[in-house]
PDB file of C-alpha atoms in Angstrom:
ATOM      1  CA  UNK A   5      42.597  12.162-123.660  1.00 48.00           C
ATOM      2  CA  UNK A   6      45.497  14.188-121.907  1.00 45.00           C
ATOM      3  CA  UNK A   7      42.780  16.892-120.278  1.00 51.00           C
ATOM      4  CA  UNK A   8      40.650  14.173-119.673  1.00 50.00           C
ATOM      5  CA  UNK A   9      42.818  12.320-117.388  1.00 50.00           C
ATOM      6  CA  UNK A  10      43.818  15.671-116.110  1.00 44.00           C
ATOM      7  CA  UNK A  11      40.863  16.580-114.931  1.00 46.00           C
ATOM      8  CA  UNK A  12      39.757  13.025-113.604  1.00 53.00           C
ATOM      9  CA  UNK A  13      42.915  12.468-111.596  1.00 54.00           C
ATOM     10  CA  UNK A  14      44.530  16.310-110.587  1.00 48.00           C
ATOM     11  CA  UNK A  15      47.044  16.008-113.339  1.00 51.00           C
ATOM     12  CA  UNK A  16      48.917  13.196-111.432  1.00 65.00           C
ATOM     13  CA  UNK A  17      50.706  10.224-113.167  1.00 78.00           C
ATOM     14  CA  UNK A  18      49.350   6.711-113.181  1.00 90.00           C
ATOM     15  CA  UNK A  19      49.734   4.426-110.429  1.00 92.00           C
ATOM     16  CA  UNK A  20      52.735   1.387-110.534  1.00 93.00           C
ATOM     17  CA  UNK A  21      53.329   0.194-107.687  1.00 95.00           C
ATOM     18  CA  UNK A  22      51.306  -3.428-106.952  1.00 95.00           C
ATOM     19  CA  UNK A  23      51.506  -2.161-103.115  1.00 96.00           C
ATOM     20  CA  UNK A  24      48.523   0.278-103.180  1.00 96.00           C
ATOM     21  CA  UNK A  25      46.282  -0.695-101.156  1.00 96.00           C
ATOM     22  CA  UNK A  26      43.090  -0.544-103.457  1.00 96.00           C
ATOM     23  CA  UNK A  27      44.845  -2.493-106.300  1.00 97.00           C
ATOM     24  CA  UNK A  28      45.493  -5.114-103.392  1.00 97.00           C
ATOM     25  CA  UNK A  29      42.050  -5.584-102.548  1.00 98.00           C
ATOM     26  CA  UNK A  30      41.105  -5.415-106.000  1.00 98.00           C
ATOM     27  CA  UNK A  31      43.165  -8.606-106.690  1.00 97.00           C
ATOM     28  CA  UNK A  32      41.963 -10.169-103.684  1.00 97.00           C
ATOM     29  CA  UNK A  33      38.172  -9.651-105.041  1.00 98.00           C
ATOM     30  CA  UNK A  34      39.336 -11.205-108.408  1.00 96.00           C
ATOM     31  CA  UNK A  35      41.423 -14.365-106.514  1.00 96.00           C
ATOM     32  CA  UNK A  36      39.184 -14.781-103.830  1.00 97.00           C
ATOM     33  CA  UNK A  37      35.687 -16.015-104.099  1.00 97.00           C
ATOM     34  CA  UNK A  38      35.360 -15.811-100.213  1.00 97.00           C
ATOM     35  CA  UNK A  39      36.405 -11.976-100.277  1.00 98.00           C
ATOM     36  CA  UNK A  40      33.750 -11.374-102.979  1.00 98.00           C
ATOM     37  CA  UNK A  41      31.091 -13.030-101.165  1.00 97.00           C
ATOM     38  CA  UNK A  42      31.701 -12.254 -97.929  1.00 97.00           C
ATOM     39  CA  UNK A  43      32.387  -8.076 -99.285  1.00 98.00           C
ATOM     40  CA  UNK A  44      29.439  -8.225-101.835  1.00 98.00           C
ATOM     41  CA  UNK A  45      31.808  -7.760-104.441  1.00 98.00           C
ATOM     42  CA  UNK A  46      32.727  -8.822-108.115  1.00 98.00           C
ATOM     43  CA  UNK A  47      35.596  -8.230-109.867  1.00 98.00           C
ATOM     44  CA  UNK A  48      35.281  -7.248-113.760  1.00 97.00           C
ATOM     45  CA  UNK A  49      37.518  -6.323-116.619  1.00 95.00           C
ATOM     46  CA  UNK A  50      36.930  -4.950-120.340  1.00 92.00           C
ATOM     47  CA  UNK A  51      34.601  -2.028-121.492  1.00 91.00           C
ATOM     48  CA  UNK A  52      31.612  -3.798-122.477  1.00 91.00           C
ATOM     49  CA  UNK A  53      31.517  -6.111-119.256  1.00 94.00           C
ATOM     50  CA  UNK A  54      31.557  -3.029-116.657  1.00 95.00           C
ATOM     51  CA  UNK A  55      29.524  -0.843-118.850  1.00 94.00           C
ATOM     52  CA  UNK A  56      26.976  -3.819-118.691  1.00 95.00           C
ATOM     53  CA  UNK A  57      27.469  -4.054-114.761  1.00 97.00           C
ATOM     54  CA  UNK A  58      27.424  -0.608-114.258  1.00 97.00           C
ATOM     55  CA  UNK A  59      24.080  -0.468-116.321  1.00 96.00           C
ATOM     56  CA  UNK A  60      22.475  -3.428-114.125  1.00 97.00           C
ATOM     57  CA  UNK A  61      22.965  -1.419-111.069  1.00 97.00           C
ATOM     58  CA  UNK A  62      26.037  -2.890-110.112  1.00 97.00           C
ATOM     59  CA  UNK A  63      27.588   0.415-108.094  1.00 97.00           C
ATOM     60  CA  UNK A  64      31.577   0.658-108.544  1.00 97.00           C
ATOM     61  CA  UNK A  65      33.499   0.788-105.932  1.00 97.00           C
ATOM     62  CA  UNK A  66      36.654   1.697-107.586  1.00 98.00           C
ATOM     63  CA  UNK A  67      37.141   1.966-111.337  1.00 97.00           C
ATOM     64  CA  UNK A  68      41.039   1.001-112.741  1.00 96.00           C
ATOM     65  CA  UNK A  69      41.485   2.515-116.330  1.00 93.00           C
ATOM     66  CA  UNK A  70      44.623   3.049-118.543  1.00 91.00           C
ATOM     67  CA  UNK A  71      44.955   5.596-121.995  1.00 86.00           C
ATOM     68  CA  UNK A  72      44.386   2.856-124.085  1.00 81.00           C
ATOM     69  CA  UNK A  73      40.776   2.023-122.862  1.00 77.00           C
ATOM     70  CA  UNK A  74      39.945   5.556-123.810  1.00 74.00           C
ATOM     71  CA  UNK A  75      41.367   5.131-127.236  1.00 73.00           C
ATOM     72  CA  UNK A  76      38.728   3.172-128.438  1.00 65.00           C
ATOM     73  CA  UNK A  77      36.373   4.874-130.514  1.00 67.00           C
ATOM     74  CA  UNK A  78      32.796   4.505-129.424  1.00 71.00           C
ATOM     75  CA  UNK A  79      33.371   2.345-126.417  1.00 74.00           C
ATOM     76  CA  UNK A  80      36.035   4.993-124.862  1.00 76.00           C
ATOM     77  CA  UNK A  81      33.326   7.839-124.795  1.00 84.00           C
ATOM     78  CA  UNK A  82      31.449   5.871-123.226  1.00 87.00           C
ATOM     79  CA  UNK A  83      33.789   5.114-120.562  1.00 87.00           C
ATOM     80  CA  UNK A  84      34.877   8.341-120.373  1.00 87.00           C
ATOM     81  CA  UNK A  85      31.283   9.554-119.631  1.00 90.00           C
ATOM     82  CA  UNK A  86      30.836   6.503-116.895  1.00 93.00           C
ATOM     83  CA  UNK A  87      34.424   7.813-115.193  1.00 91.00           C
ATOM     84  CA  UNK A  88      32.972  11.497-115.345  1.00 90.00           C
ATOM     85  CA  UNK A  89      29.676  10.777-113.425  1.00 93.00           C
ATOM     86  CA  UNK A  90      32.173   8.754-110.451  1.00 94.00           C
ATOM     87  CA  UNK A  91      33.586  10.431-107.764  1.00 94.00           C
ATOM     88  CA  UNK A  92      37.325  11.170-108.025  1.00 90.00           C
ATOM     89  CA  UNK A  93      38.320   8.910-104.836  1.00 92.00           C
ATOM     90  CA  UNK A  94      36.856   6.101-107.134  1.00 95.00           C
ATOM     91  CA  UNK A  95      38.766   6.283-109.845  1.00 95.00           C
ATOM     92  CA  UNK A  96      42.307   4.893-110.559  1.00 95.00           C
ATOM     93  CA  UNK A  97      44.524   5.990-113.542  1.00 94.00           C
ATOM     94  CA  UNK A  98      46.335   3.120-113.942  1.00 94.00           C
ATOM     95  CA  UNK A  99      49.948   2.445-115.526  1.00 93.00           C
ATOM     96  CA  UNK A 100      49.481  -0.981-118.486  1.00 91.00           C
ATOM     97  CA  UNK A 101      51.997  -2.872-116.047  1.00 93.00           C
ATOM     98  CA  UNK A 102      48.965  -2.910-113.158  1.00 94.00           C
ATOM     99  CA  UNK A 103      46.481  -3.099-115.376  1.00 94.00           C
ATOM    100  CA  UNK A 104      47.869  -6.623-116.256  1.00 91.00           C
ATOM    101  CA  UNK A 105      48.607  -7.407-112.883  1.00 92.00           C
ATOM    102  CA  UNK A 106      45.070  -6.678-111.853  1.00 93.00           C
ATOM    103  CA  UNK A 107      43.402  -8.578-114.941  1.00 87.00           C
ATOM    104  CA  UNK A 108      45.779 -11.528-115.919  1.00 71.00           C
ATOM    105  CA  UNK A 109      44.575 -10.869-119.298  1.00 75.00           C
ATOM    106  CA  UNK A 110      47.009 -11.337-122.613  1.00 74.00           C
ATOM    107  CA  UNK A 111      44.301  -8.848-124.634  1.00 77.00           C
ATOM    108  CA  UNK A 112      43.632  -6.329-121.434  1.00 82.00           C
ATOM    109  CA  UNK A 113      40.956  -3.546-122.794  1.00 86.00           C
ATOM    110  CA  UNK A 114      42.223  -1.554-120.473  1.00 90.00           C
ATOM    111  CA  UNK A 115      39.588  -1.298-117.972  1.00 94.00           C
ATOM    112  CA  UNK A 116      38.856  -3.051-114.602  1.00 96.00           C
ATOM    113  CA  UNK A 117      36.431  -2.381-111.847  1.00 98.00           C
ATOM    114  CA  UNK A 118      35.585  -3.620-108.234  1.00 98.00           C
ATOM    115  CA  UNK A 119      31.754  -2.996-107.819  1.00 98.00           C
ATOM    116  CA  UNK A 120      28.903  -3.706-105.212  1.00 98.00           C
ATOM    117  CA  UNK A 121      26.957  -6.405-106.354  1.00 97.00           C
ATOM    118  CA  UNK A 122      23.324  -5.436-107.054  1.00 96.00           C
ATOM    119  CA  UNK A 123      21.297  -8.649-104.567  1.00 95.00           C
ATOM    120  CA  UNK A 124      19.394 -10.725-106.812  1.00 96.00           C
ATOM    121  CA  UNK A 125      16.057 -11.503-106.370  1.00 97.00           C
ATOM    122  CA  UNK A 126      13.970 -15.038-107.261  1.00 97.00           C
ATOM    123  CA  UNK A 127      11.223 -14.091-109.359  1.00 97.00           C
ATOM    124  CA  UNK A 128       7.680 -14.798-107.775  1.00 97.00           C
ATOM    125  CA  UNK A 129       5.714 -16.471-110.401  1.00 96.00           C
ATOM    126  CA  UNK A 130       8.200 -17.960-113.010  1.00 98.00           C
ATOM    127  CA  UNK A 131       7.418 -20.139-115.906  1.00 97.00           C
ATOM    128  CA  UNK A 132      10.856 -21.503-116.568  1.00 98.00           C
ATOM    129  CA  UNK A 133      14.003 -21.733-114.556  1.00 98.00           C
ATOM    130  CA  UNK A 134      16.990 -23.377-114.317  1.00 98.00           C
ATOM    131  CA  UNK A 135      18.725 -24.920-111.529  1.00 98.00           C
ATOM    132  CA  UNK A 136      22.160 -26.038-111.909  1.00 98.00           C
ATOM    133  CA  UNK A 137      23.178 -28.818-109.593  1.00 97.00           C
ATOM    134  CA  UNK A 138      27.068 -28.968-109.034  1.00 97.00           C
ATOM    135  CA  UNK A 139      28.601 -27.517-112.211  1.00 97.00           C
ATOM    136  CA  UNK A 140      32.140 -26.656-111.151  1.00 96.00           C
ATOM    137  CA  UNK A 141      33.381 -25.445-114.936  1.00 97.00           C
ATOM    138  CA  UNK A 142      32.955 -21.832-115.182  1.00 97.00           C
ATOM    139  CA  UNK A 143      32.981 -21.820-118.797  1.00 97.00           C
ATOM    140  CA  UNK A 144      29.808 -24.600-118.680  1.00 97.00           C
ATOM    141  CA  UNK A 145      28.198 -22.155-115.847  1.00 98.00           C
ATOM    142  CA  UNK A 146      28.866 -18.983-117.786  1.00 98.00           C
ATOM    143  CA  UNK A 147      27.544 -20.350-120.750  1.00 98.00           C
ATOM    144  CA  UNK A 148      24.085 -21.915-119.309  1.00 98.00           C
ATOM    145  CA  UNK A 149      23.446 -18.463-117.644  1.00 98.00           C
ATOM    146  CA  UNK A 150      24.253 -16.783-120.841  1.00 98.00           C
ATOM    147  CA  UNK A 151      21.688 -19.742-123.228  1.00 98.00           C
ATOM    148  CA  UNK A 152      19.106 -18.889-120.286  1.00 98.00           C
ATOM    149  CA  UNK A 153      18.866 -15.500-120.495  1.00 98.00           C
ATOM    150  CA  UNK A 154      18.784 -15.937-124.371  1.00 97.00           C
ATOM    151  CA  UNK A 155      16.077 -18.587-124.148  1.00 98.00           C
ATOM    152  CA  UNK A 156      13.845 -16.394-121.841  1.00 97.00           C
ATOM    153  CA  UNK A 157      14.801 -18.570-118.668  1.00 98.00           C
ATOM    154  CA  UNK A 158      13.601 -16.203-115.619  1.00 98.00           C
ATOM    155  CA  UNK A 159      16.044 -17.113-113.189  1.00 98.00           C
ATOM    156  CA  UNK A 160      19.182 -19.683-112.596  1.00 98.00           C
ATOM    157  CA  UNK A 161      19.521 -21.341-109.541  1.00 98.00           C
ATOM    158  CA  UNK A 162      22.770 -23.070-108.270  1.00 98.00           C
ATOM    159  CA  UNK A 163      23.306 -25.247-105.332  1.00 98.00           C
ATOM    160  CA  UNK A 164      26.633 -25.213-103.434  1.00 96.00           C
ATOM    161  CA  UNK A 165      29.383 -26.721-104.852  1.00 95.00           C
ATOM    162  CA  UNK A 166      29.189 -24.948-108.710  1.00 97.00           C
ATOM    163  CA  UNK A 167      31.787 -22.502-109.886  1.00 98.00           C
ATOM    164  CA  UNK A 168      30.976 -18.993-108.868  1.00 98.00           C
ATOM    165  CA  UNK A 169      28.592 -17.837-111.308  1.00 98.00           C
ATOM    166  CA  UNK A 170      30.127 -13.599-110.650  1.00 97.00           C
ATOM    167  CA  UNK A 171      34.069 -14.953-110.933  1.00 96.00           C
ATOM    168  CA  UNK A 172      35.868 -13.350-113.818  1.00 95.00           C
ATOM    169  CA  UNK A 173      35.945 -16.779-115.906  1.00 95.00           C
ATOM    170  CA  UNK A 174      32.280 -17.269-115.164  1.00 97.00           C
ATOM    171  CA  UNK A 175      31.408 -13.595-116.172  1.00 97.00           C
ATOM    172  CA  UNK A 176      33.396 -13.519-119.412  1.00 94.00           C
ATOM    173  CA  UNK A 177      31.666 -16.995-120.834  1.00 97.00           C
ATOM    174  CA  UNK A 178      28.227 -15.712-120.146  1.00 97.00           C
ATOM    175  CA  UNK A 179      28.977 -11.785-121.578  1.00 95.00           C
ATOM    176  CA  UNK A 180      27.794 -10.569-119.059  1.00 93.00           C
ATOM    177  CA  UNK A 181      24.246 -12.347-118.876  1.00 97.00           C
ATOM    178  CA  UNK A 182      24.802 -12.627-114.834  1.00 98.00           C
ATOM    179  CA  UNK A 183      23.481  -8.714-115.209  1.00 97.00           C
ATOM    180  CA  UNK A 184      20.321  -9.177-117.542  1.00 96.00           C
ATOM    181  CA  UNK A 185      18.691 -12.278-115.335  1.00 98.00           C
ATOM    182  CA  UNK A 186      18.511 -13.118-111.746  1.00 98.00           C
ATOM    183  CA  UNK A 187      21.459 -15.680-110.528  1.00 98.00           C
ATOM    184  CA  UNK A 188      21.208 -16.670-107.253  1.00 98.00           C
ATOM    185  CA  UNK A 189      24.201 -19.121-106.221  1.00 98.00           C
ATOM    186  CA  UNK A 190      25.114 -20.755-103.119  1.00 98.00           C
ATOM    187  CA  UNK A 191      21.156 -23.228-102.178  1.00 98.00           C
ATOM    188  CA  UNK A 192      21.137 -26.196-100.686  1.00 98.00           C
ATOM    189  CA  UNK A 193      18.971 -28.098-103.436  1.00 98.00           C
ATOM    190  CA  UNK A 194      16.218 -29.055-100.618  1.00 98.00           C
ATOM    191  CA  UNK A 195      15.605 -24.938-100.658  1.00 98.00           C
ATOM    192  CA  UNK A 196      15.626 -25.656-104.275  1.00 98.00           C
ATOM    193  CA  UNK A 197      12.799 -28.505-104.631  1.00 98.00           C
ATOM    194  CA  UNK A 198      10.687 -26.268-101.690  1.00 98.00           C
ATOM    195  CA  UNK A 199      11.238 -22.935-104.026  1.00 98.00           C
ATOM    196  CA  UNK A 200       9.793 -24.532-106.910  1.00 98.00           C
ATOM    197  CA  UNK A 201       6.955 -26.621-105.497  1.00 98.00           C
ATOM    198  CA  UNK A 202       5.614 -23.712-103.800  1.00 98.00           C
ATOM    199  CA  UNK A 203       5.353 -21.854-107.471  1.00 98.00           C
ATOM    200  CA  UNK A 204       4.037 -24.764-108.926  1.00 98.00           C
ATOM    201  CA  UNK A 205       6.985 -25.474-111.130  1.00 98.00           C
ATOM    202  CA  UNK A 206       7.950 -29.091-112.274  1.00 98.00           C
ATOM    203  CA  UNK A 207      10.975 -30.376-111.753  1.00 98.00           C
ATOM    204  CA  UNK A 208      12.309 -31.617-114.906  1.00 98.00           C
ATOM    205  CA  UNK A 209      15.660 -33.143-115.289  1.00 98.00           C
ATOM    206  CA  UNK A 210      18.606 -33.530-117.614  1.00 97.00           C
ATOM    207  CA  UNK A 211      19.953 -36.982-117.646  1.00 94.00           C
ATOM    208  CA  UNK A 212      20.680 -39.550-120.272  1.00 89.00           C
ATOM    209  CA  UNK A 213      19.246 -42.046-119.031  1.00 89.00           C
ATOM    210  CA  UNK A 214      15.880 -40.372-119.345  1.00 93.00           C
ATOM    211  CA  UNK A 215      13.252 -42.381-120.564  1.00 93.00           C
ATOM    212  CA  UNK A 216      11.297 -38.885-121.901  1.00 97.00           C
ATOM    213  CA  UNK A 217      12.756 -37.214-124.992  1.00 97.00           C
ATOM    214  CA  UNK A 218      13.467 -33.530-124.500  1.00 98.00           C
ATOM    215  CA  UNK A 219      11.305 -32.679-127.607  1.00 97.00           C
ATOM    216  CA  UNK A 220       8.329 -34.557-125.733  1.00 98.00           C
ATOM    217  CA  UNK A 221       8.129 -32.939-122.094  1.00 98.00           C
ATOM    218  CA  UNK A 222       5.202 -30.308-122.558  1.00 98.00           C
ATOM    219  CA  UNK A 223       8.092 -27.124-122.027  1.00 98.00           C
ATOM    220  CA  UNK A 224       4.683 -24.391-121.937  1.00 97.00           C
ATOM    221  CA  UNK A 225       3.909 -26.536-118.341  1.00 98.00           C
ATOM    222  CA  UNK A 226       6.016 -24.532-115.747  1.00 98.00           C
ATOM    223  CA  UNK A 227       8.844 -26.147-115.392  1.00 98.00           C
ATOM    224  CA  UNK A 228      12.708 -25.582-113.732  1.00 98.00           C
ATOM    225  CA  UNK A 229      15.139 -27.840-115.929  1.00 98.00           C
ATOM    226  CA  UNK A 230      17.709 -29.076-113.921  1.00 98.00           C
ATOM    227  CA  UNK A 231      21.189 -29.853-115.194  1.00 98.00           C
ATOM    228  CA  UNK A 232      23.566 -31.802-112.613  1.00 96.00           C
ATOM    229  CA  UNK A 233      27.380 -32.143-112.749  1.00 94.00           C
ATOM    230  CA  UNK A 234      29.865 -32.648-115.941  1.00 89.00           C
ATOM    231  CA  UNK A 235      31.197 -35.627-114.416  1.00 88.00           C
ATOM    232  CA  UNK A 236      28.821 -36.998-112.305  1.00 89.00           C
ATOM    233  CA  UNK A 237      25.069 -35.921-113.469  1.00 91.00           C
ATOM    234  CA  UNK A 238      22.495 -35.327-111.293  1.00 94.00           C
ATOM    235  CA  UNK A 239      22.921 -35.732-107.503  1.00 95.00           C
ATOM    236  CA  UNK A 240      20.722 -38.827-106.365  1.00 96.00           C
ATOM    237  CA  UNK A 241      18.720 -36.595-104.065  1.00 97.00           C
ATOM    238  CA  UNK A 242      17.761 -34.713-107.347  1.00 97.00           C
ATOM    239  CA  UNK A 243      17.128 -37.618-109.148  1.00 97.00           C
ATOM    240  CA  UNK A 244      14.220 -38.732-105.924  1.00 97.00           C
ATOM    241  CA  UNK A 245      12.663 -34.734-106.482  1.00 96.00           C
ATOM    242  CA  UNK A 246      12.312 -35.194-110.108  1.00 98.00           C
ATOM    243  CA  UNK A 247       8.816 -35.322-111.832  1.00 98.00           C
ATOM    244  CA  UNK A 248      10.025 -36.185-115.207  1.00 97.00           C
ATOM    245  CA  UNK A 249      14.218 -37.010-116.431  1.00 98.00           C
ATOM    246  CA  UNK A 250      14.546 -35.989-120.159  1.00 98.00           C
ATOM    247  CA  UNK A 251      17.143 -37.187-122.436  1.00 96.00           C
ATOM    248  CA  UNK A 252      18.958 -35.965-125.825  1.00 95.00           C
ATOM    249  CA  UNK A 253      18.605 -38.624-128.312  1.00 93.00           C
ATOM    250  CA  UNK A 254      22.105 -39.167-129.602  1.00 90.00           C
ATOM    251  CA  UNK A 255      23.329 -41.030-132.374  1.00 85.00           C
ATOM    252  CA  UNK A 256      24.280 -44.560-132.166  1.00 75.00           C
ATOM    253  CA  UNK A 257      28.014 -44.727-133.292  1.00 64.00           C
ATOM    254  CA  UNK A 258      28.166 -40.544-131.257  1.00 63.00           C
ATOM    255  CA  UNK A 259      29.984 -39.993-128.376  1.00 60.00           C
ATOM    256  CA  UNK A 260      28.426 -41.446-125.010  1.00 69.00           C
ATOM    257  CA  UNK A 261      27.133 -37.959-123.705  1.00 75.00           C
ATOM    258  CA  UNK A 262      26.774 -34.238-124.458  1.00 86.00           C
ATOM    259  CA  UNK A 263      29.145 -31.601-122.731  1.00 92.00           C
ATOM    260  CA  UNK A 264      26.443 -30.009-120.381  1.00 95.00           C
ATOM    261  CA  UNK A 265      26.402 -26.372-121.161  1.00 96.00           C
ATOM    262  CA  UNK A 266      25.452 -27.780-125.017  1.00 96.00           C
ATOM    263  CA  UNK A 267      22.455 -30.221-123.147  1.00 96.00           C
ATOM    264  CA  UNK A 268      21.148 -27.399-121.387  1.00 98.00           C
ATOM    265  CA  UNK A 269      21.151 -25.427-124.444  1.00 98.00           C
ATOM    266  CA  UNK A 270      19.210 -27.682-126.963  1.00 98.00           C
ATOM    267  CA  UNK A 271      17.019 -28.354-123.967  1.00 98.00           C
ATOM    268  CA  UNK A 272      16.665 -24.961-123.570  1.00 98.00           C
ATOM    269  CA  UNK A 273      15.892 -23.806-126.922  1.00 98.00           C
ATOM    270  CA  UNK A 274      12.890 -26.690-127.476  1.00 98.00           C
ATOM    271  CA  UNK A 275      11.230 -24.809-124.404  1.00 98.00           C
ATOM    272  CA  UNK A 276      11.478 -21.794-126.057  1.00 98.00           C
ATOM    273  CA  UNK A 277      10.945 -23.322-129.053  1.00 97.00           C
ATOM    274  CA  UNK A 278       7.376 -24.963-127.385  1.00 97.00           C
ATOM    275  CA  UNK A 279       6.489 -21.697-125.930  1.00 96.00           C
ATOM    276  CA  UNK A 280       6.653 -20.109-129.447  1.00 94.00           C
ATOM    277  CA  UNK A 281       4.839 -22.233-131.455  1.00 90.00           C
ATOM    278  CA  UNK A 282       2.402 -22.708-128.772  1.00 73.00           C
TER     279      UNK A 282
END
């Protein structure tokens, strides 16, 4: 590990001092959802979540590491391998005191990186999608990107006013599933309805107050499932766009609703469920 660093960083000492500049804008990315989206930036910490990033095309901009990330069997090769293939000028050797600072993280990896965020694309011709409508939890968002890239979802849509789907909370409850699907944050749900109608996808959504149970909607019909706000549900001007509201039968002494990230997911799964069976 010693000639490793060595040769990475010209022999030299890690950095401590919370005044360089690139481990201030590196906390600014993490802090600052304006900085990342005005920049193009995310902020990500722990081996497997930049190795996934890194792997999605997501080009770093400057990779923080400390010995302890390359100390870690499998995982540190292959971190040491990413860090070999970077230029010098992006990569920081990093004392455990800023590593902390940087990640706010009790269990710290030791690994953090500031990358260019690869632009998402909406697919053309999807069959399924999901649009989520308000969601400010980033542990709900993370979690429906993460049960829609495992149910074969092609895309996830959110309108303005959800948590950012590529902040560090959002990123570490979806495992990094932001990187294996398209997310495309930040439209107005009118650009929304219009996306969809011109592919010919229904809009089908969550509410309990449905009158059609989720196990009846025909999920092999294209369709974007839309799942509105913890608190609130569904915005009233989704509620006028929707072709069908489905509903989670629940039993009758249960509590009055499901959390949303665990509606979208047993919605989910009976699509893919449908599209199995055929």
């Amino acid at each position: 590990m010693l000639n490793f660093v060595k040769v990475v960083c010209c022999g030299s000492g890690p950095i401590t001092s919370k005044a360089n500049s690139r481990v201030k804008h590196a906390r600014k990315v993490l802090t600052n959802r304006r900085v990342r989206e005005r920049e193009g930036l995310i902020f990500v910490e722990g081996i497997r979540l930049v190795l996934d990033a890194v792997a999605a095309k997501n080009e770093p901009e400057v990779l923080f590491f400390t010995d302890r990330a390359m100390s870690k069997g499998e995982y540190g090769a292959a971190m040491q391998k990413l860090i070999s293939t970077l230029p010098h000028d992006r990569v920081v050797y990093s004392s455990e005191e800023i590593m902390q600072h940087l990640t706010d993280t009790e269990n710290c990896q030791g690994v953090a990186a500031v990358l260019k965020k690869k632009q998402a694309i909406a697919p053309a011709q999807p069959s399924l999608v999901l649009a989520l409508d308000r969601l400010s939890d980033p542990g709900n968002v993370g979690t429906l990107i993460r049960t829609a890239a495992g149910a074969g979802a092609h895309a996830v849509f959110l309108t303005k006013g959800s948590a950012d789907p590529f902040g560090l909370k959002t990123l570490r409850a979806g495992m990094g599933a932001q990187f294996r699907i398209p997310v495309l944050p930040n439209w107005e749900w009118s650009d929304i309805e219009s996306y969809s109608r011109e592919r010919g996808l229904a809009l089908i959504v969550a509410d309990g107050s449905g009158d059609v149970r989720h196990y009846s909607y025909d999920w092999k019909e294209p369709s974007m499932l839309v799942v509105g706000a913890e608190a609130d549900g569904p915005s009233e001007e989704v509620l006028k766009s929707a072709d069908c509201c489905v509903s989670i039968p629940l039993a009758e002494d249960s509590a009055e609703s499901l959390n949303a990230a665990v509606a979208g997911a047993v919605i989910l799964f009976e699509a893919q469920r449908q599209r199995i069976v055929g």
